[in-house]
Coordinates of N, CA and C in Angstrom, one line a residue:
M21 N 126.0 81.7 98.6 CA 126.0 83.4 98.9 C 125.5 83.4 97.9
A22 N 126.1 83.3 96.8 CA 126.1 83.4 95.2 C 124.6 83.2 94.6
E23 N 124.3 82.1 95.1 CA 123.5 81.4 94.6 C 122.0 82.2 95.4
Q24 N 122.1 82.4 96.5 CA 121.2 83.4 97.4 C 120.8 85.1 96.3
A25 N 122.2 85.4 96.2 CA 121.9 86.8 95.3 C 121.7 86.8 93.9
Y26 N 121.9 85.2 93.3 CA 121.1 85.3 92.1 C 119.8 84.8 92.1
R27 N 118.9 84.0 92.9 CA 118.0 84.2 93.0 C 117.2 85.5 93.4
A28 N 117.8 86.3 94.5 CA 117.0 87.6 94.8 C 116.7 88.2 93.8
L29 N 117.9 88.6 92.8 CA 118.0 89.3 91.8 C 116.9 88.7 90.9
R30 N 117.3 87.7 90.6 CA 116.0 87.3 89.5 C 114.8 87.5 89.9
N31 N 114.2 87.1 91.4 CA 113.1 87.5 91.6 C 112.9 89.3 91.5
A32 N 113.5 90.0 92.0 CA 113.4 90.9 91.4 C 113.1 91.5 90.0
I33 N 113.6 90.9 89.1 CA 113.1 91.0 87.7 C 111.8 90.8 87.2
Q34 N 111.6 89.5 88.0 CA 110.5 88.5 87.5 C 109.1 89.4 88.1
E35 N 109.9 89.9 89.1 CA 108.3 90.6 89.4 C 108.2 92.4 89.3
G36 N 109.2 92.6 88.8 CA 109.0 94.4 88.4 C 109.7 95.3 88.8
R37 N 110.0 94.7 89.8 CA 111.0 95.3 91.4 C 112.3 96.0 90.7
L38 N 112.8 95.3 89.8 CA 113.7 95.5 88.8 C 113.6 96.2 86.9
E39 N 113.4 97.0 86.7 CA 112.6 96.8 85.5 C 113.3 97.3 84.4
A40 N 112.6 96.4 83.5 CA 113.5 96.3 82.0 C 113.9 98.0 81.6
G41 N 115.4 98.1 81.4 CA 116.0 99.2 80.7 C 116.7 99.6 82.2
Q42 N 116.5 99.1 83.4 CA 117.3 99.7 84.8 C 118.5 99.4 84.5
R43 N 119.5 100.4 85.3 CA 120.6 100.1 85.4 C 120.9 99.6 86.5
V44 N 121.7 98.2 86.9 CA 122.2 97.6 88.2 C 123.4 97.8 88.7
L45 N 124.3 98.8 89.7 CA 125.1 98.8 89.9 C 125.7 97.7 91.1
E46 N 126.9 97.1 91.1 CA 127.4 96.2 91.6 C 127.2 96.9 93.5
L47 N 127.9 97.9 93.4 CA 127.8 98.3 95.2 C 126.3 98.2 95.8
E48 N 125.5 98.9 94.6 CA 124.2 99.0 95.6 C 123.5 98.0 96.0
L49 N 123.7 96.6 94.8 CA 123.4 95.2 95.4 C 123.8 94.7 96.2
C50 N 125.3 95.0 96.5 CA 125.9 94.5 97.5 C 125.4 95.0 98.8
S51 N 124.9 96.3 99.0 CA 124.3 97.0 100.1 C 122.9 96.4 100.3
W52 N 122.1 96.2 99.5 CA 120.6 95.6 99.6 C 120.6 94.4 99.8
L53 N 121.8 93.5 99.6 CA 121.6 92.2 99.9 C 123.0 91.7 101.3
K54 N 123.6 93.1 101.5 CA 124.4 92.5 102.5 C 125.3 91.6 102.6
V55 N 126.0 91.8 101.2 CA 127.2 90.6 100.9 C 128.2 91.1 100.0
S56 N 129.3 90.9 99.9 CA 130.9 91.0 99.4 C 130.6 91.0 97.9
R57 N 131.2 91.9 97.0 CA 130.9 92.0 95.7 C 131.3 90.2 94.9
T58 N 131.8 90.0 95.6 CA 131.9 88.1 94.8 C 131.3 87.4 94.8
P59 N 129.8 87.4 95.4 CA 128.8 86.5 95.1 C 127.7 87.6 94.3
I60 N 127.9 88.9 94.4 CA 127.0 89.7 93.3 C 127.7 89.7 92.1
R61 N 128.6 89.5 91.9 CA 129.8 89.7 90.5 C 129.1 88.0 90.1
E62 N 129.0 86.6 91.1 CA 128.7 85.6 90.0 C 127.4 85.4 89.5
A63 N 126.8 85.9 90.6 CA 124.8 86.0 90.4 C 124.6 87.1 89.1
M64 N 125.6 87.9 89.1 CA 125.4 88.8 88.1 C 126.1 88.3 86.5
R65 N 127.0 87.7 86.6 CA 127.1 86.7 85.5 C 126.2 85.7 84.9
R66 N 125.7 85.1 86.2 CA 124.6 84.1 85.7 C 123.5 84.9 85.1
L67 N 123.3 86.1 85.4 CA 121.9 86.5 84.7 C 122.3 87.1 83.4
Q68 N 123.7 87.7 82.9 CA 124.2 87.9 81.5 C 123.8 86.6 81.2
S69 N 124.3 85.7 81.3 CA 124.2 84.2 80.7 C 123.0 84.0 80.3
D70 N 121.8 84.0 81.0 CA 120.5 83.8 81.0 C 120.1 85.2 80.1
G71 N 120.4 85.5 80.2 CA 119.8 86.8 79.3 C 119.1 88.3 80.0
M72 N 118.9 88.4 81.2 CA 118.5 88.8 81.8 C 119.2 90.4 82.1
L73 N 120.4 90.4 82.3 CA 121.3 91.4 82.3 C 122.0 91.4 80.7
V74 N 122.2 93.1 80.7 CA 122.8 93.2 79.6 C 124.0 94.4 79.8
H75 N 124.8 94.8 78.7 CA 125.3 95.9 79.1 C 125.2 97.3 78.8
A76 N 125.0 98.1 79.3 CA 124.5 99.3 79.2 C 125.1 100.4 79.0
P77 N 124.9 101.1 77.7 CA 125.3 102.5 77.1 C 126.0 103.2 78.1
G78 N 127.5 103.2 78.0 CA 128.5 104.2 78.8 C 129.0 102.9 80.2
G79 N 128.5 101.9 80.0 CA 129.7 101.1 80.9 C 128.7 100.3 81.8
G80 N 128.8 99.6 82.6 CA 127.7 98.2 83.5 C 127.0 97.9 83.0
L81 N 125.4 97.4 83.6 CA 124.6 96.4 83.8 C 123.4 97.3 83.3
S82 N 122.5 96.2 82.7 CA 121.1 97.0 82.8 C 120.1 96.0 83.1
V83 N 119.0 95.9 83.1 CA 118.1 94.8 82.9 C 117.5 94.6 81.6
A84 N 117.7 93.8 80.7 CA 117.4 93.7 79.2 C 115.7 93.7 79.1
Q85 N 116.0 94.3 78.1 CA 114.4 95.1 77.4 C 114.1 95.0 76.6
H86 N 112.7 94.8 75.6 CA 112.8 94.1 74.8 C 111.7 95.1 73.9
D87 N 111.6 95.3 72.6 CA 111.1 96.2 71.7 C 109.8 95.6 71.3
L88 N 109.2 96.3 70.2 CA 107.6 95.5 70.1 C 108.0 94.4 69.2
R89 N 108.9 94.8 68.1 CA 109.2 93.7 67.3 C 109.5 92.4 67.6
A90 N 110.7 92.4 68.8 CA 111.0 91.1 69.9 C 110.0 90.9 70.7
V91 N 109.1 91.6 71.2 CA 107.9 90.9 71.5 C 107.1 90.0 70.7
A92 N 107.1 90.6 69.7 CA 105.9 89.7 68.5 C 106.6 88.7 68.0
E93 N 108.1 88.8 68.1 CA 109.0 87.7 68.0 C 108.5 86.4 68.8
L94 N 108.9 87.0 69.9 CA 108.6 86.5 71.0 C 107.3 85.4 71.3
Y95 N 106.1 86.4 71.4 CA 105.0 85.8 71.4 C 104.5 84.7 70.2
D96 N 105.3 85.2 69.0 CA 105.1 84.2 67.5 C 105.2 82.7 68.2
V97 N 106.6 82.7 68.3 CA 107.6 81.2 69.0 C 106.6 80.9 70.0
R98 N 106.5 81.6 71.2 CA 105.7 81.3 72.4 C 104.4 80.0 71.9
E99 N 103.6 81.2 71.0 CA 102.0 80.5 70.4 C 102.6 79.1 70.0
R100 N 103.5 79.5 69.1 CA 103.8 77.8 68.3 C 104.2 76.9 69.7
L101 N 105.2 76.6 70.3 CA 105.6 75.7 71.2 C 104.8 75.4 72.1
E102 N 104.0 76.7 72.6 CA 102.6 75.8 74.0 C 102.0 75.5 73.1
G103 N 101.5 75.6 71.6 CA 100.4 75.0 71.4 C 100.5 73.4 71.1
A104 N 102.1 73.5 70.7 CA 102.5 71.8 70.2 C 102.4 71.2 72.0
A105 N 103.1 71.8 72.8 CA 103.0 71.4 74.3 C 101.4 70.8 74.6
A106 N 100.7 71.3 74.2 CA 99.4 70.9 74.7 C 98.9 70.1 73.7
G107 N 99.2 69.9 72.6 CA 98.9 69.0 71.5 C 99.3 67.6 71.7
M108 N 100.8 67.4 72.2 CA 101.6 66.3 72.5 C 101.0 65.8 74.3
S109 N 100.3 67.0 75.0 CA 100.1 66.4 76.2 C 98.7 65.6 76.1
A110 N 98.0 66.0 75.2 CA 96.6 65.4 74.7 C 97.0 63.8 74.2
R111 N 98.4 63.7 73.7 CA 98.7 62.3 73.1 C 99.2 61.9 74.3
F112 N 100.5 62.2 74.7 CA 101.1 61.8 75.9 C 100.6 61.5 77.1
A113 N 100.1 62.5 78.1 CA 99.9 62.9 78.9 C 99.4 61.3 79.8
D114 N 99.7 61.0 81.3 CA 98.4 60.0 81.6 C 98.0 60.0 82.4
A115 N 96.7 59.1 83.3 CA 95.8 59.7 84.0 C 96.3 60.6 85.3
T116 N 97.4 60.3 85.7 CA 97.8 61.2 86.8 C 97.7 62.7 86.5
E117 N 98.7 63.4 85.2 CA 99.0 64.0 85.1 C 98.0 65.1 84.3
I118 N 96.8 64.5 83.6 CA 95.3 64.9 83.7 C 94.7 65.6 84.9
H119 N 95.1 64.4 85.6 CA 94.3 64.8 87.3 C 95.0 66.1 87.5
M120 N 96.2 65.8 88.1 CA 97.2 67.5 88.5 C 96.5 68.1 87.7
L121 N 96.6 68.6 86.5 CA 96.3 69.8 85.7 C 95.1 70.0 86.2
Q122 N 93.8 69.4 86.4 CA 92.8 69.7 86.6 C 92.7 70.2 87.7
A123 N 93.5 69.4 89.0 CA 93.7 69.8 90.1 C 94.0 71.6 90.2
M124 N 94.9 71.9 89.7 CA 95.2 73.3 89.5 C 94.3 74.0 89.1
V125 N 93.7 74.0 88.1 CA 92.7 74.7 87.7 C 91.7 75.1 88.9
D126 N 91.0 74.0 89.4 CA 90.5 74.2 90.5 C 90.8 74.6 91.7
T127 N 92.3 74.5 91.9 CA 92.6 75.6 93.1 C 92.8 76.7 92.7
H128 N 93.4 77.2 91.6 CA 93.5 78.4 90.9 C 91.9 79.5 91.3
R129 N 90.9 78.3 91.0 CA 89.9 79.3 91.2 C 89.6 79.8 93.0
Q130 N 90.1 78.7 93.5 CA 90.1 79.5 95.0 C 90.8 80.7 95.5
L131 N 91.9 81.0 94.8 CA 92.9 81.7 95.0 C 92.1 83.1 95.5
P132 N 93.1 84.3 96.3 CA 92.5 85.5 96.1 C 92.9 86.3 94.7
D133 N 91.9 87.2 94.5 CA 92.3 87.9 93.0 C 93.3 88.8 93.1
D134 N 94.7 88.3 92.9 CA 95.7 88.7 93.4 C 96.6 88.4 91.7
P135 N 97.0 89.6 91.2 CA 97.2 88.9 90.0 C 98.5 88.5 89.8
K136 N 99.7 89.1 91.2 CA 101.0 88.1 91.3 C 100.7 86.9 91.6
V137 N 99.4 86.5 92.2 CA 99.4 85.1 93.0 C 99.3 84.2 91.8
H138 N 98.0 85.0 90.9 CA 97.9 84.0 90.0 C 98.6 83.7 88.6
A139 N 99.5 84.9 88.8 CA 100.5 84.8 87.5 C 101.5 83.6 88.1
R140 N 102.0 83.5 89.1 CA 102.8 82.6 89.5 C 102.3 80.8 89.5
E141 N 101.0 81.4 89.5 CA 100.1 79.9 89.6 C 100.0 79.4 88.2
N142 N 100.0 80.4 87.2 CA 100.2 80.3 85.9 C 101.4 79.8 85.1
T143 N 101.9 80.0 86.1 CA 103.4 79.6 85.2 C 103.6 78.0 85.5
L144 N 103.0 77.6 87.0 CA 103.6 76.4 87.7 C 102.5 75.5 86.6
F145 N 101.3 75.9 86.2 CA 100.1 75.4 85.4 C 100.9 74.7 84.1
H146 N 101.1 76.1 83.7 CA 101.9 76.1 82.3 C 103.1 74.9 82.2
E147 N 104.0 75.0 83.3 CA 104.9 73.9 83.3 C 104.8 72.3 83.2
Q148 N 103.6 72.3 84.0 CA 102.8 71.3 84.2 C 102.5 70.3 82.7
I149 N 101.7 71.3 82.3 CA 101.7 70.9 80.5 C 103.2 70.6 79.7
Y150 N 103.9 71.5 79.9 CA 105.0 71.1 79.1 C 105.6 70.1 79.7
R151 N 105.4 69.3 80.8 CA 106.1 68.4 81.3 C 105.2 66.9 80.5
A152 N 103.7 67.4 80.8 CA 103.3 66.3 80.5 C 103.3 66.5 78.7
A153 N 103.7 66.9 78.2 CA 104.3 66.2 76.6 C 105.0 65.4 76.3
H154 N 106.2 65.4 77.5 CA 107.1 64.2 77.6 C 107.9 64.3 75.7
N155 N 108.5 65.4 76.1 CA 109.6 66.0 75.1 C 110.7 66.9 76.2
R156 N 111.8 66.2 76.2 CA 112.4 67.5 76.7 C 113.4 68.2 76.1
F157 N 113.1 68.5 74.9 CA 113.6 69.5 74.2 C 112.3 70.3 73.9
L158 N 111.4 70.0 73.8 CA 110.4 71.4 73.8 C 110.4 71.6 75.3
L159 N 110.5 70.9 76.2 CA 110.2 71.6 77.4 C 111.4 72.5 78.2
K160 N 112.9 71.9 77.4 CA 113.5 72.9 77.7 C 113.5 74.2 76.5
S161 N 113.1 74.6 75.7 CA 112.9 75.5 74.6 C 111.9 76.2 75.4
L162 N 111.1 75.7 76.0 CA 109.9 76.4 76.6 C 110.4 77.1 78.1
Q163 N 111.0 76.7 78.7 CA 111.2 77.0 80.2 C 112.7 78.2 79.6
D164 N 113.7 78.0 78.4 CA 114.3 79.0 78.4 C 113.3 80.5 78.2
L165 N 112.3 80.0 76.9 CA 111.7 81.1 76.7 C 111.0 81.7 78.1
H166 N 110.6 81.0 78.5 CA 110.0 82.2 80.0 C 111.0 83.2 80.6
D167 N 112.3 82.7 80.5 CA 113.2 84.1 81.1 C 113.3 85.3 80.4
S168 N 112.6 85.2 79.1 CA 112.5 86.2 78.3 C 111.0 86.9 78.5
V169 N 109.8 86.0 79.1 CA 108.6 86.7 79.0 C 108.9 87.4 80.3
V170 N 109.4 87.2 81.2 CA 109.6 88.0 82.8 C 110.3 88.9 82.4
L171 N 110.9 89.4 81.4 CA 111.6 91.0 81.1 C 110.6 91.5 80.7
L172 N 108.9 91.5 80.4 CA 108.4 92.2 79.4 C 107.5 92.9 80.8
G173 N 107.8 92.6 82.2 CA 106.9 93.8 83.1 C 106.1 93.3 83.6
R174 N 105.0 93.9 84.1 CA 104.0 93.9 85.2 C 103.0 92.4 84.2
T175 N 102.9 91.6 84.9 CA 101.7 90.6 84.6 C 100.0 90.8 83.9
T176 N 100.1 90.4 83.0 CA 98.8 90.3 81.6 C 97.9 90.5 83.1
F177 N 97.9 89.5 84.0 CA 96.6 89.0 85.1 C 95.9 90.4 85.7
A178 N 97.2 91.2 85.8 CA 96.7 92.7 85.8 C 95.2 93.1 85.0
A179 N 95.3 93.4 84.3 CA 94.2 93.6 83.1 C 93.1 93.1 83.7
P180 N 92.2 94.3 83.8 CA 90.8 93.9 84.6 C 89.8 92.6 83.6
G181 N 89.3 91.5 84.6 CA 88.8 90.8 84.0 C 89.6 89.5 83.8
R182 N 90.9 89.6 83.6 CA 92.0 88.6 83.1 C 92.2 87.5 83.5
I183 N 92.0 87.5 84.8 CA 92.1 86.3 85.8 C 91.0 85.3 85.4
A184 N 89.8 85.6 85.7 CA 88.7 84.6 85.2 C 89.1 84.4 84.0
E185 N 89.1 85.1 82.8 CA 89.2 84.8 81.5 C 90.0 83.9 81.3
A186 N 91.4 83.5 82.3 CA 92.1 83.0 81.8 C 92.4 81.5 82.3
L187 N 91.6 81.5 83.6 CA 90.6 80.5 84.2 C 90.1 79.5 83.6
G188 N 89.1 80.1 82.6 CA 88.3 79.8 81.5 C 89.3 79.3 80.6
E189 N 90.4 79.8 80.2 CA 91.1 79.2 79.0 C 91.5 78.3 79.9
H190 N 92.0 77.9 80.7 CA 93.1 76.7 81.6 C 91.8 75.8 81.6
Q191 N 90.7 75.8 81.7 CA 90.0 74.8 82.0 C 89.4 74.0 80.4
A192 N 89.3 74.9 79.4 CA 89.1 74.8 78.2 C 90.2 73.6 77.3
I193 N 91.2 73.8 77.9 CA 92.7 73.6 77.4 C 93.1 72.0 78.1
V194 N 92.5 72.0 79.3 CA 92.8 70.7 80.3 C 91.5 69.9 79.9
A195 N 90.4 70.2 79.6 CA 89.4 69.5 79.0 C 90.1 68.5 77.3
A196 N 89.9 69.5 76.9 CA 91.0 68.7 75.3 C 91.7 68.3 75.4
I197 N 92.8 68.2 76.3 CA 93.6 67.0 76.6 C 92.9 66.1 77.4
A198 N 92.4 66.1 78.5 CA 91.4 65.2 78.6 C 90.9 64.1 77.9
R199 N 90.5 64.8 76.7 CA 89.3 64.1 75.4 C 90.5 63.5 74.7
R200 N 91.8 63.7 75.1 CA 92.7 63.2 73.6 C 92.5 64.1 72.7
D201 N 92.0 65.1 72.3 CA 92.1 66.0 71.2 C 92.9 66.7 71.0
E202 N 94.2 66.5 70.4 CA 95.1 66.9 69.8 C 95.1 68.2 69.5
V203 N 94.3 67.8 68.3 CA 94.0 69.7 67.2 C 93.7 70.7 68.6
E204 N 92.4 70.1 69.0 CA 91.6 71.1 70.1 C 92.7 71.5 70.8
A205 N 93.7 71.0 71.6 CA 94.2 71.6 72.5 C 95.3 72.7 72.1
E206 N 95.7 71.9 71.1 CA 96.8 72.9 70.4 C 96.3 74.6 69.8
Q207 N 95.0 73.9 69.1 CA 94.4 75.3 69.1 C 93.8 76.4 70.2
L208 N 93.2 75.6 71.2 CA 93.0 76.6 72.8 C 94.2 77.1 73.3
A209 N 95.6 76.8 73.2 CA 97.0 76.8 73.7 C 97.0 78.5 73.0
R210 N 97.4 78.0 71.4 CA 97.8 79.0 70.9 C 97.1 80.2 70.8
R211 N 95.4 80.3 71.0 CA 94.5 81.2 71.0 C 94.7 81.5 72.6
H212 N 95.1 80.8 73.7 CA 95.2 81.4 74.7 C 96.4 82.3 75.2
V213 N 97.7 82.0 74.2 CA 99.0 83.1 74.2 C 98.2 84.0 73.3
R214 N 97.8 84.1 72.2 CA 97.4 85.2 71.6 C 96.9 86.1 72.3
R215 N 96.0 85.5 73.0 CA 95.1 86.6 73.9 C 95.9 87.4 75.1
G216 N 97.1 86.6 75.5 CA 97.9 87.1 76.2 C 98.7 88.6 75.6
Y217 N 99.5 87.6 74.2 CA 99.9 89.0 73.4 C 99.1 90.4 73.2
E218 N 98.0 90.3 72.9 CA 96.9 91.5 73.0 C 96.9 92.3 74.0
L219 N 96.9 91.5 75.4 CA 96.7 92.0 76.4 C 98.2 93.0 76.8
R220 N 99.2 92.2 76.6 CA 100.5 92.9 77.0 C 101.0 93.9 75.6
L221 N 100.4 93.8 74.4 CA 100.4 95.4 74.2 C 99.7 96.3 74.5
A222 N 98.6 96.0 74.8 CA 97.7 97.1 75.7 C 98.6 97.4 76.7
A223 N 99.3 97.0 77.7 CA 99.6 97.3 79.1 C 101.1 98.0 78.6
M224 N 101.6 97.5 77.2 CA 102.9 98.3 77.3 C 102.8 99.5 76.9
A225 N 101.8 99.8 75.9 CA 101.0 100.7 75.4 C 100.4 102.1 76.6
E226 N 100.0 101.2 78.0 CA 99.7 102.1 78.9 C 100.8 102.7 79.5
A227 N 102.1 101.5 79.6 CA 103.1 101.9 80.5 C 103.6 103.0 80.0
A228 N 103.9 103.1 78.5 CA 104.4 104.0 77.5 C 104.2 105.3 77.9
R229 N 102.6 105.2 78.4 CA 101.7 106.7 78.7 C 102.0 106.8 79.9
A230 N 101.8 106.2 80.7 CA 101.5 106.9 81.9 C 103.0 106.7 82.6
G231 N 104.1 106.5 81.9 CA 105.5 106.2 82.4 C 105.6 105.0 83.8
S232 N 106.9 105.5 84.1 CA 106.8 104.1 85.2 C 106.3 104.2 86.6
Q233 N 105.6 103.3 87.4 CA 105.4 103.4 88.6 C 105.8 102.5 89.4
N234 N 106.8 101.7 89.0 CA 107.4 100.7 89.4 C 108.8 100.8 90.0
R235 N 109.5 101.5 89.1 CA 110.9 101.7 89.5 C 111.5 101.9 90.4
I236 N 112.9 101.4 90.7 CA 112.5 101.5 92.1 C 114.3 102.4 91.9
D237 N 114.8 103.3 92.2 CA 116.0 104.0 91.9 C 117.2 103.4 92.7
G238 N 118.3 103.0 92.6 CA 118.9 102.8 93.6 C 119.0 101.9 94.5
L239 N 117.6 101.0 94.4 CA 117.2 99.6 95.0 C 116.5 100.6 96.5
K240 N 116.9 101.8 96.7 CA 116.6 101.7 98.0 C 115.0 100.9 99.0
D241 N 114.6 100.5 98.1 CA 113.2 100.4 98.1 C 113.0 98.7 98.5
L242 N 113.9 97.9 97.9 CA 113.8 97.1 97.9 C 113.6 96.0 99.3
P243 N 113.2 95.0 99.5 CA 113.0 94.5 100.6 C 114.1 94.1 100.8
R244 N 114.6 93.8 101.6 CA 115.8 93.2 102.3 C 115.7 91.3 102.8
R245 N 116.6 90.6 102.6 CA 116.2 89.5 102.7 C 117.4 88.9 103.4

């Protein structure tokens, strides 16, 4: 039960159904998931450990949120690590791993024009690059970093034209890896992350102007599992 509660809450945060800064209350979570307090408390402890829940002013817990400085720091380290992973993949990936990366890009092109679908596939694509770098410490660092990225809210794939643009960037990265061009692979991956940062800042500015469109007060509208 605790594992199911953890996954359900983590997914709600990742998908933006629980927004950054939103207070989460134990009783409401129990009502939503139809479980007792014990698994909810365990799930909330794990999410605190992950950095996805933090202590809220006045007591209780809320979904962690990043200010502009934190976002800049996050994307700076992400750019460096993603670049390193792509460069190392160009050196260490075997033929099967390169074929898998190309197959993933080909599959992405056939997906429906749905930002959430592409965001999930994008995560899988990048995780494959991390594994192809064959460095356990880099892999762990990038996986941990992903937990901070999901707190940023709506995917940048929702930006007009971003799906096609990102697919082109992915294809270029895979081509550089296949050529064993470490420098080019790293540069392309870093450019890819920088573009994501630009779109993230634009999305944050838009959200600040428009106000929340996705917040679910009291969790009343969250789907049951």
